[in-house]
C-alpha cells in the first residue's frame, strides 16, 4: 500500500469508528468504559488532524482534491468524537468514585492507539527503504485531461530486484525528493539521455500502460501503471547507483 493510500485508509477507518464510538458512548453506563473511550478519542482526534492537515505537508505527498473529501469526513468525525467525550464525561461525573482501568482495558486502549501508528510507520519505512536502496528514482506527471486538479505526480524506485511505485516526497515533483535521497544522488532531467541512467534504459512515451526497465539491454522489469494515469510526461529524477 502506498504511503499516501495508507494515510487515507487510516483517516477513513478512524472517521467511521467515530459513529460506532458515539453509539457506544450513548448506550454505555460504565464509568470505567467511559474513561477508556475518552482516552482513545483524544488520540483519534489528534490522528485525524495530523493525517488530514499536517503529515501530507511534512512528508511532501502529492495530495489531490480527494483530501477535501477526507478533511470533510474527518471534521464530521471530530464533531462525533467531541459529543462522545461530553457524554462520557457526564457518565464519569455521576459517580464520585475515581474510575480505574483493568489491565485488559489498558491493553485494549494501547492496541487501538498503537495500530494506526504501526500501520503508518510500516508504510513510511518501506518507502524510505526502497528509495535509499534504489539505483533510480523517477518522477512522472499524469496530466489527465488537463483540467483543474486533474494532474497527479507519481514516482518509481528501481534497482535490479524491484520496480516499485512510491508516494513519499513527490508533492513538488522531484524537487521535494531531495531530503529523502543519499548525497551521492545525481539529478536526471532528460530520461531519453541514457548516459544519465548508468546501465539502465527506460523507454517511455505518454501513451504507455507499462514502465519497462532494461539493464545492459536486458528487460528486467515490466510494471503496469495505475489505470488512472494517462497523458504522462517525465518530470525528473535521480541516479543513485547502489550496486
mmCIF file of N, CA, C and O in Angstrom, residues 143-148 150-151 231:
data_model
loop_
_atom_site.group_PDB
_atom_site.id
_atom_site.type_symbol
_atom_site.label_atom_id
_atom_site.label_comp_id
_atom_site.label_asym_id
_atom_site.label_seq_id
_atom_site.Cartn_x
_atom_site.Cartn_y
_atom_site.Cartn_z
ATOM 1 N N UNK A 143 -1.018 14.113 -16.575
ATOM 2 C CA UNK A 143 -1.747 15.369 -16.759
ATOM 3 C C UNK A 143 -3.253 15.153 -16.944
ATOM 4 O O UNK A 143 -4.021 16.113 -16.944
ATOM 5 N N UNK A 144 -3.679 13.906 -17.115
ATOM 6 C CA UNK A 144 -5.094 13.616 -17.293
ATOM 7 C C UNK A 144 -5.662 14.361 -18.484
ATOM 8 O O UNK A 144 -5.058 14.438 -19.548
ATOM 9 N N UNK A 145 -6.812 14.965 -18.276
ATOM 10 C CA UNK A 145 -7.444 15.753 -19.336
ATOM 11 C C UNK A 145 -7.019 17.216 -19.316
ATOM 12 O O UNK A 145 -7.510 18.026 -20.091
ATOM 13 N N UNK A 146 -6.133 17.553 -18.375
ATOM 14 C CA UNK A 146 -5.624 18.920 -18.301
ATOM 15 C C UNK A 146 -6.496 19.866 -17.516
ATOM 16 O O UNK A 146 -6.220 21.060 -17.450
ATOM 17 N N UNK A 147 -7.551 19.360 -16.863
ATOM 18 C CA UNK A 147 -8.436 20.213 -16.079
ATOM 19 C C UNK A 147 -7.874 20.506 -14.699
ATOM 20 O O UNK A 147 -6.848 19.956 -14.287
ATOM 21 N N UNK A 148 -8.584 21.370 -13.965
ATOM 22 C CA UNK A 148 -8.148 21.749 -12.618
ATOM 23 C C UNK A 148 -8.150 20.521 -11.705
ATOM 24 O O UNK A 148 -9.133 19.799 -11.614
ATOM 25 N N UNK A 150 -6.581 17.806 -12.116
ATOM 26 C CA UNK A 150 -6.572 16.555 -12.863
ATOM 27 C C UNK A 150 -5.186 15.915 -12.907
ATOM 28 O O UNK A 150 -5.059 14.722 -13.185
ATOM 29 N N UNK A 151 -4.153 16.692 -12.653
ATOM 30 C CA UNK A 151 -2.792 16.165 -12.744
ATOM 31 C C UNK A 151 -2.384 15.457 -11.447
ATOM 32 O O UNK A 151 -2.823 15.821 -10.356
ATOM 33 N N UNK A 231 -1.785 10.492 -20.350
ATOM 34 C CA UNK A 231 -1.167 11.739 -20.800
ATOM 35 C C UNK A 231 0.038 12.039 -19.912
ATOM 36 O O UNK A 231 0.122 13.084 -19.268
#
